[in-house]
Coordinates of N, CA and C in Angstrom, one line a residue:
A5 N 24.3 45.9 -0.2 CA 25.6 45.2 0.2 C 25.7 45.2 1.7
P6 N 26.2 44.1 2.2 CA 26.5 44.0 3.6 C 27.6 44.9 4.0
I7 N 27.4 45.8 5.0 CA 28.4 46.8 5.4 C 28.5 46.6 6.9
F8 N 29.8 46.5 7.3 CA 30.1 46.4 8.8 C 31.3 47.3 9.0
G9 N 31.4 47.7 10.3 CA 32.5 48.5 10.7 C 33.0 48.0 12.0
V10 N 34.3 48.2 12.2 CA 34.9 47.8 13.5 C 35.7 49.1 13.9
D11 N 35.9 49.2 15.3 CA 36.7 50.3 15.9 C 38.1 49.9 15.9
I12 N 39.0 50.7 16.4 CA 40.4 50.5 16.4 C 40.8 49.2 17.2
D13 N 39.9 48.7 18.0 CA 40.1 47.4 18.8 C 39.5 46.2 18.1
G14 N 38.9 46.4 16.9 CA 38.4 45.3 16.2 C 36.9 44.9 16.6
K15 N 36.3 45.8 17.4 CA 35.0 45.5 17.9 C 33.9 46.1 16.9
V16 N 32.9 45.3 16.6 CA 31.9 45.7 15.7 C 31.2 47.0 16.2
D17 N 31.1 48.1 15.3 CA 30.4 49.3 15.7 C 29.5 49.7 14.6
V18 N 29.5 49.0 13.4 CA 28.5 49.3 12.3 C 28.1 47.9 11.8
W19 N 26.8 47.8 11.6 CA 26.2 46.5 11.1 C 24.9 46.8 10.4
N20 N 24.9 46.9 9.1 CA 23.7 47.3 8.4 C 22.7 46.1 8.2
Q21 N 21.5 46.5 7.7 CA 20.5 45.5 7.6 C 20.9 44.3 6.6
C22 N 21.6 44.7 5.6 CA 22.0 43.6 4.6 C 22.9 42.6 5.3
A23 N 23.9 43.1 6.1 CA 24.7 42.2 6.9 C 23.9 41.4 7.8
M24 N 22.9 42.0 8.4 CA 22.0 41.2 9.3 C 21.3 40.1 8.5
R25 N 20.7 40.4 7.4 CA 20.0 39.4 6.6 C 20.9 38.3 6.2
L26 N 22.1 38.7 5.7 CA 23.1 37.7 5.2 C 23.6 36.8 6.3
V27 N 24.0 37.2 7.4 CA 24.6 36.4 8.4 C 23.6 36.0 9.5
G28 N 22.5 36.7 9.6 CA 21.5 36.2 10.6 C 21.6 36.8 12.0
Y29 N 22.7 37.5 12.3 CA 22.9 38.2 13.6 C 22.3 39.6 13.5
T30 N 21.5 40.0 14.6 CA 21.0 41.3 14.7 C 22.1 42.3 15.1
T31 N 21.8 43.5 14.9 CA 22.8 44.5 15.4 C 23.1 44.3 16.9
E32 N 22.1 44.1 17.7 CA 22.4 43.9 19.1 C 23.3 42.8 19.4
E33 N 23.2 41.7 18.6 CA 24.0 40.5 18.8 C 25.5 40.7 18.4
V34 N 25.8 41.7 17.6 CA 27.2 41.8 17.1 C 27.9 43.1 17.7
M35 N 27.2 44.1 18.0 CA 27.8 45.4 18.5 C 28.6 45.1 19.7
G36 N 29.9 45.7 19.6 CA 30.8 45.6 20.7 C 31.6 44.2 20.8
Y37 N 31.3 43.3 19.9 CA 32.0 42.0 19.9 C 33.1 42.0 18.9
S38 N 34.2 41.3 19.2 CA 35.3 41.2 18.2 C 34.8 40.5 16.9
L39 N 35.0 41.2 15.8 CA 34.6 40.6 14.6 C 35.3 39.3 14.3
V40 N 36.6 39.4 14.4 CA 37.5 38.2 14.1 C 37.3 37.0 15.1
Q41 N 37.3 37.3 16.3 CA 37.2 36.3 17.3 C 35.8 35.6 17.4
E42 N 34.8 36.3 17.1 CA 33.4 35.8 17.3 C 32.8 35.3 15.9
F43 N 33.2 35.9 14.8 CA 32.4 35.6 13.6 C 33.2 35.1 12.4
I44 N 34.4 34.9 12.6 CA 35.3 34.4 11.4 C 35.8 33.0 11.8
T45 N 35.8 32.1 10.7 CA 36.2 30.8 10.9 C 37.7 30.7 11.4
D46 N 38.0 29.7 12.1 CA 39.4 29.6 12.7 C 40.5 29.7 11.6
D47 N 40.2 29.1 10.5 CA 41.3 29.1 9.4 C 41.5 30.4 8.7
F48 N 40.6 31.4 9.0 CA 40.7 32.7 8.4 C 40.9 33.8 9.5
K49 N 41.0 33.5 10.7 CA 41.1 34.6 11.8 C 42.4 35.4 11.5
V50 N 43.5 34.7 11.2 CA 44.8 35.5 11.0 C 44.7 36.3 9.7
P51 N 44.3 35.8 8.5 CA 44.3 36.7 7.4 C 43.3 37.8 7.5
V52 N 42.1 37.6 8.1 CA 41.2 38.6 8.3 C 41.7 39.7 9.2
Q53 N 42.3 39.2 10.3 CA 42.9 40.2 11.2 C 44.0 41.0 10.5
T54 N 44.8 40.4 9.6 CA 45.8 41.1 8.9 C 45.2 42.2 8.0
V55 N 44.1 41.9 7.4 CA 43.4 42.9 6.5 C 42.9 44.1 7.4
L56 N 42.3 43.7 8.5 CA 41.9 44.8 9.4 C 43.1 45.7 9.9
D57 N 44.1 45.0 10.3 CA 45.3 45.7 10.8 C 45.9 46.7 9.7
Q58 N 45.9 46.1 8.5 CA 46.4 47.0 7.4 C 45.5 48.2 7.2
A59 N 44.2 48.0 7.3 CA 43.3 49.1 7.1 C 43.5 50.1 8.2
L60 N 43.8 49.6 9.4 CA 43.9 50.5 10.6 C 45.3 51.3 10.4
R61 N 46.1 50.8 9.5 CA 47.4 51.6 9.2 C 47.2 52.5 8.0
G62 N 46.0 52.5 7.4 CA 45.7 53.2 6.2 C 45.9 52.5 4.9
E63 N 46.2 51.2 4.9 CA 46.4 50.4 3.8 C 45.1 49.6 3.5
E64 N 44.4 50.1 2.5 CA 43.1 49.5 2.1 C 43.3 48.2 1.3
T65 N 42.3 47.3 1.5 CA 42.3 46.0 0.8 C 41.1 45.9 -0.1
A66 N 41.3 45.4 -1.3 CA 40.1 45.2 -2.2 C 40.1 43.7 -2.6
N67 N 38.9 43.2 -2.7 CA 38.6 41.8 -3.2 C 39.2 40.8 -2.4
F68 N 39.1 40.8 -1.1 CA 39.6 39.8 -0.2 C 38.5 38.8 0.0
E69 N 38.8 37.5 -0.3 CA 37.7 36.5 -0.1 C 38.0 35.7 1.2
F70 N 36.9 35.5 2.0 CA 37.0 34.8 3.2 C 35.6 34.2 3.6
P71 N 35.5 33.2 4.4 CA 34.2 32.6 4.8 C 33.7 33.3 6.1
L72 N 32.4 33.3 6.2 CA 31.8 33.7 7.4 C 30.8 32.6 7.8
I73 N 30.6 32.4 9.1 CA 29.6 31.4 9.5 C 28.4 32.1 10.0
T74 N 27.2 31.7 9.4 CA 26.0 32.4 9.7 C 25.5 32.0 11.1
K75 N 24.6 32.7 11.6 CA 23.9 32.3 12.9 C 23.4 30.9 12.9
G76 N 22.9 30.5 11.7 CA 22.3 29.1 11.5 C 23.4 28.1 11.4
G77 N 24.7 28.5 11.3 CA 25.8 27.5 11.1 C 26.2 27.3 9.7
A78 N 25.6 27.9 8.8 CA 26.0 27.8 7.3 C 27.3 28.6 7.1
R79 N 28.1 28.1 6.2 CA 29.3 28.8 5.7 C 29.0 29.5 4.5
I80 N 29.2 30.8 4.5 CA 29.0 31.6 3.2 C 30.4 32.3 2.9
E81 N 30.6 32.5 1.6 CA 31.9 33.1 1.2 C 31.6 34.5 0.8
V82 N 32.5 35.4 1.3 CA 32.3 36.8 1.1 C 33.5 37.4 0.4
L83 N 33.3 38.4 -0.5 CA 34.3 39.1 -1.1 C 34.3 40.5 -0.4
L84 N 35.4 40.9 0.2 CA 35.4 42.1 1.0 C 36.3 43.2 0.5
N85 N 35.9 44.4 0.6 CA 36.7 45.6 0.5 C 36.8 46.3 1.8
A86 N 38.0 46.4 2.4 CA 38.2 47.0 3.7 C 38.8 48.4 3.5
T87 N 38.1 49.4 4.1 CA 38.6 50.7 3.9 C 38.8 51.4 5.3
T88 N 39.8 52.2 5.4 CA 40.1 52.9 6.6 C 39.0 53.9 6.9
R89 N 38.6 54.0 8.2 CA 37.6 55.0 8.6 C 38.4 56.1 9.4
R90 N 38.0 57.3 9.1 CA 38.7 58.5 9.8 C 37.7 59.4 10.4
D91 N 38.1 60.1 11.4 CA 37.2 61.2 12.0 C 37.5 62.5 11.2
E92 N 36.8 63.5 11.7 CA 36.9 64.8 11.0 C 38.3 65.4 10.9
Q93 N 39.2 65.0 11.9 CA 40.6 65.5 11.9 C 41.5 64.6 11.1
G94 N 41.0 63.5 10.6 CA 41.8 62.6 9.8 C 42.4 61.4 10.6
N95 N 42.1 61.4 11.9 CA 42.6 60.3 12.7 C 41.9 59.0 12.4
I96 N 42.6 57.9 12.3 CA 42.0 56.6 12.1 C 41.2 56.1 13.2
I97 N 39.9 55.9 13.0 CA 39.0 55.4 14.1 C 38.5 54.0 13.9
G98 N 38.8 53.4 12.8 CA 38.3 52.0 12.6 C 38.4 51.7 11.1
V99 N 37.7 50.6 10.8 CA 37.6 50.1 9.4 C 36.1 49.9 9.0
V100 N 35.9 50.1 7.8 CA 34.5 49.8 7.3 C 34.7 48.8 6.2
G101 N 33.9 47.7 6.2 CA 34.0 46.7 5.2 C 32.8 46.6 4.4
I102 N 32.9 46.5 3.2 CA 31.8 46.4 2.3 C 31.9 45.1 1.6
G103 N 31.0 44.2 1.8 CA 31.1 42.8 1.3 C 30.1 42.5 0.2
Q104 N 30.3 41.3 -0.3 CA 29.4 40.7 -1.3 C 29.4 39.2 -1.1
D105 N 28.2 38.6 -1.0 CA 28.1 37.2 -0.9 C 28.4 36.6 -2.2
I106 N 29.5 35.8 -2.3 CA 29.9 35.2 -3.5 C 29.8 33.6 -3.5
T107 N 29.0 33.2 -2.5 CA 28.9 31.7 -2.3 C 28.4 31.0 -3.5
A108 N 27.3 31.5 -4.1 CA 26.8 30.9 -5.3 C 27.7 31.0 -6.5
R109 N 28.4 32.1 -6.7 CA 29.4 32.2 -7.8 C 30.5 31.2 -7.6
L110 N 31.0 31.0 -6.4 CA 32.1 30.1 -6.3 C 31.6 28.7 -6.5
A111 N 30.4 28.3 -6.1 CA 29.9 27.1 -6.3 C 29.8 26.8 -7.8
Q112 N 29.3 27.8 -8.6 CA 29.1 27.7 -10.0 C 30.5 27.5 -10.6
E113 N 31.5 28.2 -10.2 CA 32.9 28.1 -10.8 C 33.4 26.7 -10.5
R114 N 33.1 26.1 -9.3 CA 33.6 24.7 -9.0 C 32.9 23.8 -9.9
E115 N 31.6 24.0 -10.1 CA 30.8 23.0 -11.0 C 31.4 23.2 -12.5
Y116 N 31.6 24.4 -12.9 CA 32.2 24.6 -14.3 C 33.5 23.9 -14.4
S117 N 34.4 24.1 -13.4 CA 35.7 23.4 -13.5 C 35.6 21.9 -13.5
K118 N 34.6 21.4 -12.7 CA 34.4 19.9 -12.7 C 33.9 19.4 -14.0
L119 N 33.0 20.2 -14.7 CA 32.5 19.8 -16.0 C 33.7 19.8 -17.0
I120 N 34.5 20.8 -17.0 CA 35.6 20.8 -17.9 C 36.6 19.7 -17.7
D121 N 36.9 19.5 -16.4 CA 37.9 18.4 -16.1 C 37.4 17.0 -16.4
T122 N 36.1 16.7 -16.3 CA 35.6 15.4 -16.6 C 35.0 15.3 -18.0
A123 N 35.1 16.3 -18.8 CA 34.5 16.2 -20.2 C 35.1 15.0 -21.0
N124 N 34.4 14.5 -21.9 CA 34.9 13.4 -22.7 C 35.7 13.8 -24.0
A125 N 36.0 15.1 -24.0 CA 36.8 15.7 -25.1 C 38.0 16.4 -24.4
P126 N 39.2 16.4 -25.1 CA 40.3 17.1 -24.6 C 40.1 18.6 -24.5
I127 N 40.3 19.3 -23.4 CA 40.1 20.7 -23.2 C 41.3 21.3 -22.6
F128 N 41.8 22.3 -23.2 CA 43.0 23.0 -22.6 C 42.7 24.5 -22.8
G129 N 43.4 25.3 -22.0 CA 43.3 26.7 -22.0 C 44.7 27.3 -21.9
V130 N 44.8 28.5 -22.4 CA 46.1 29.2 -22.3 C 45.8 30.7 -21.8
D131 N 46.7 31.3 -21.2 CA 46.5 32.7 -20.8 C 47.0 33.6 -22.0
I132 N 47.1 34.8 -21.8 CA 47.4 35.8 -22.9 C 48.8 35.6 -23.3
D133 N 49.7 35.0 -22.5 CA 51.0 34.7 -22.9 C 51.3 33.4 -23.5
G134 N 50.1 32.6 -23.7 CA 50.3 31.3 -24.3 C 50.6 30.2 -23.3
R135 N 50.6 30.5 -22.0 CA 50.9 29.5 -21.0 C 49.6 28.7 -20.6
V136 N 49.8 27.4 -20.5 CA 48.7 26.5 -20.2 C 48.1 26.8 -18.8
N137 N 46.8 27.0 -18.7 CA 46.1 27.3 -17.4 C 44.9 26.4 -17.2
V138 N 44.6 25.6 -18.2 CA 43.5 24.6 -18.1 C 44.0 23.3 -18.9
W139 N 43.8 22.2 -18.3 CA 44.3 20.9 -18.8 C 43.4 19.8 -18.3
N140 N 42.4 19.3 -19.0 CA 41.5 18.4 -18.4 C 42.0 16.9 -18.5
Q141 N 41.3 16.0 -17.9 CA 41.7 14.6 -17.7 C 41.8 14.0 -19.1
C142 N 40.9 14.4 -20.0 CA 40.9 13.8 -21.3 C 42.1 14.2 -22.1
A143 N 42.5 15.5 -22.0 CA 43.8 15.9 -22.6 C 45.0 15.2 -22.1
Q144 N 44.9 14.9 -20.8 CA 46.0 14.2 -20.1 C 46.1 12.7 -20.7
R145 N 44.9 12.1 -20.8 CA 44.9 10.7 -21.3 C 45.4 10.7 -22.8
L146 N 44.9 11.7 -23.6 CA 45.2 11.7 -25.0 C 46.7 12.0 -25.3
V147 N 47.2 13.0 -24.6 CA 48.6 13.4 -24.9 C 49.6 12.8 -24.0
G148 N 49.2 12.4 -22.8 CA 50.1 11.7 -21.9 C 50.8 12.6 -20.9
Y149 N 50.7 13.9 -21.0 CA 51.2 14.8 -20.0 C 50.2 15.1 -18.9
T150 N 50.7 15.1 -17.7 CA 49.8 15.3 -16.6 C 49.6 16.9 -16.5
M151 N 48.6 17.2 -15.7 CA 48.3 18.7 -15.5 C 49.5 19.4 -14.9
N152 N 50.2 18.7 -13.9 CA 51.4 19.3 -13.3 C 52.5 19.6 -14.3
E153 N 52.6 18.7 -15.3 CA 53.7 18.8 -16.3 C 53.5 19.9 -17.3
V154 N 52.2 20.3 -17.5 CA 51.9 21.3 -18.5 C 51.6 22.7 -17.9
M155 N 51.0 22.8 -16.7 CA 50.5 24.1 -16.2 C 51.6 25.1 -16.2
G156 N 51.4 26.3 -16.7 CA 52.3 27.4 -16.7 C 53.3 27.3 -17.8
K157 N 53.3 26.2 -18.6 CA 54.3 26.2 -19.7 C 53.7 26.7 -21.0
N158 N 54.5 27.1 -21.9 CA 54.1 27.7 -23.2 C 53.6 26.5 -24.0
L159 N 52.3 26.5 -24.3 CA 51.7 25.4 -25.1 C 52.4 25.2 -26.5
V160 N 52.5 26.3 -27.2 CA 53.0 26.2 -28.6 C 54.5 25.8 -28.6
Q161 N 55.3 26.5 -27.8 CA 56.8 26.3 -27.8 C 57.1 24.9 -27.2
E162 N 56.4 24.4 -26.2 CA 56.8 23.2 -25.6 C 56.0 21.9 -26.0
F163 N 54.8 22.0 -26.5 CA 54.0 20.9 -26.8 C 53.5 20.7 -28.3
I164 N 53.8 21.6 -29.1 CA 53.4 21.6 -30.5 C 54.6 21.3 -31.4
T165 N 54.5 20.4 -32.3 CA 55.6 20.1 -33.2 C 55.9 21.3 -34.0
K166 N 57.2 21.4 -34.4 CA 57.8 22.6 -35.1 C 56.9 23.0 -36.3
E167 N 56.5 22.0 -37.1 CA 55.9 22.4 -38.4 C 54.5 22.9 -38.1
Y168 N 53.9 22.7 -36.9 CA 52.5 23.3 -36.7 C 52.5 24.5 -35.7
R169 N 53.7 24.9 -35.2 CA 53.7 26.0 -34.2 C 53.1 27.2 -34.7
S170 N 53.5 27.6 -35.9 CA 53.1 28.9 -36.5 C 51.6 28.9 -36.6
A171 N 51.0 27.8 -37.2 CA 49.6 27.7 -37.4 C 48.8 27.7 -36.1
V172 N 49.3 27.0 -35.1 CA 48.6 26.9 -33.8 C 48.7 28.2 -33.1
K173 N 49.8 28.9 -33.2 CA 50.0 30.2 -32.5 C 49.0 31.2 -33.2
S174 N 48.9 31.1 -34.5 CA 47.9 32.0 -35.2 C 46.5 31.8 -34.7
V175 N 46.1 30.5 -34.6 CA 44.7 30.2 -34.2 C 44.5 30.7 -32.7
L176 N 45.5 30.5 -31.8 CA 45.4 31.0 -30.5 C 45.4 32.6 -30.4
D177 N 46.2 33.2 -31.2 CA 46.2 34.7 -31.3 C 44.8 35.2 -31.7
E178 N 44.3 34.5 -32.8 CA 42.9 35.0 -33.2 C 41.9 34.8 -32.1
A179 N 42.0 33.6 -31.4 CA 41.0 33.4 -30.3 C 41.2 34.5 -29.2
M180 N 42.3 34.9 -28.9 CA 42.5 36.0 -28.0 C 41.9 37.3 -28.4
R181 N 41.8 37.5 -29.7 CA 41.1 38.7 -30.3 C 39.6 38.4 -30.4
G182 N 39.1 37.3 -30.0 CA 37.6 37.0 -30.1 C 37.2 36.2 -31.3
K183 N 38.1 35.9 -32.1 CA 37.7 35.2 -33.4 C 37.8 33.6 -33.1
E184 N 36.7 33.0 -33.4 CA 36.7 31.5 -33.2 C 37.2 30.8 -34.4
T185 N 37.8 29.6 -34.1 CA 38.2 28.7 -35.2 C 37.6 27.4 -34.9
A186 N 36.8 26.8 -35.7 CA 36.2 25.5 -35.5 C 37.0 24.4 -36.2
N187 N 37.1 23.3 -35.5 CA 37.7 22.0 -36.1 C 39.1 22.2 -36.7
F188 N 39.9 22.8 -36.0 CA 41.3 23.0 -36.4 C 42.0 21.7 -35.9
E189 N 42.7 21.1 -36.9 CA 43.4 19.8 -36.5 C 44.9 20.0 -36.6
F190 N 45.5 19.4 -35.5 CA 47.0 19.4 -35.5 C 47.4 18.2 -34.7
P191 N 48.6 17.7 -35.0 CA 49.1 16.5 -34.2 C 49.6 16.9 -32.9

């Protein structure tokens, strides 16, 4: 995993080989430079600085996503866990960040979302509370409600006719428990 560290001034003082391979900068090229000012995209300078500042106060951050620009100019997406670094006396001396390149995963998720949205069959999804969290274009055309009109609303209570609510809720409850139902028809 790419691991980097910054001192209390935000200057890089740890840069492992995995970070070097991922971003393309050698240890010599990053040591002593401001991580945020030199290596973070402008649109994420403030949020990344906030995460570092929080860690410098002892508040650790897990699963923070942000982009990095490689030496070659490519944008990569990183999932970061930022942890406070302390000396032997317990004084805060910096932050260590352990990252993971999630560029490919995010691209795959975008492709998956695009496939769902443009499928020629109506596709919807609900969260564990029955609130709509997926509503593709075909569902919109078929039912007439836009994504904005349905997202976050209870599918069964707000969009299913009274006589089918119990049956549809039962099918969704079974699906939440991992049991599939094929070809269930309802108006």
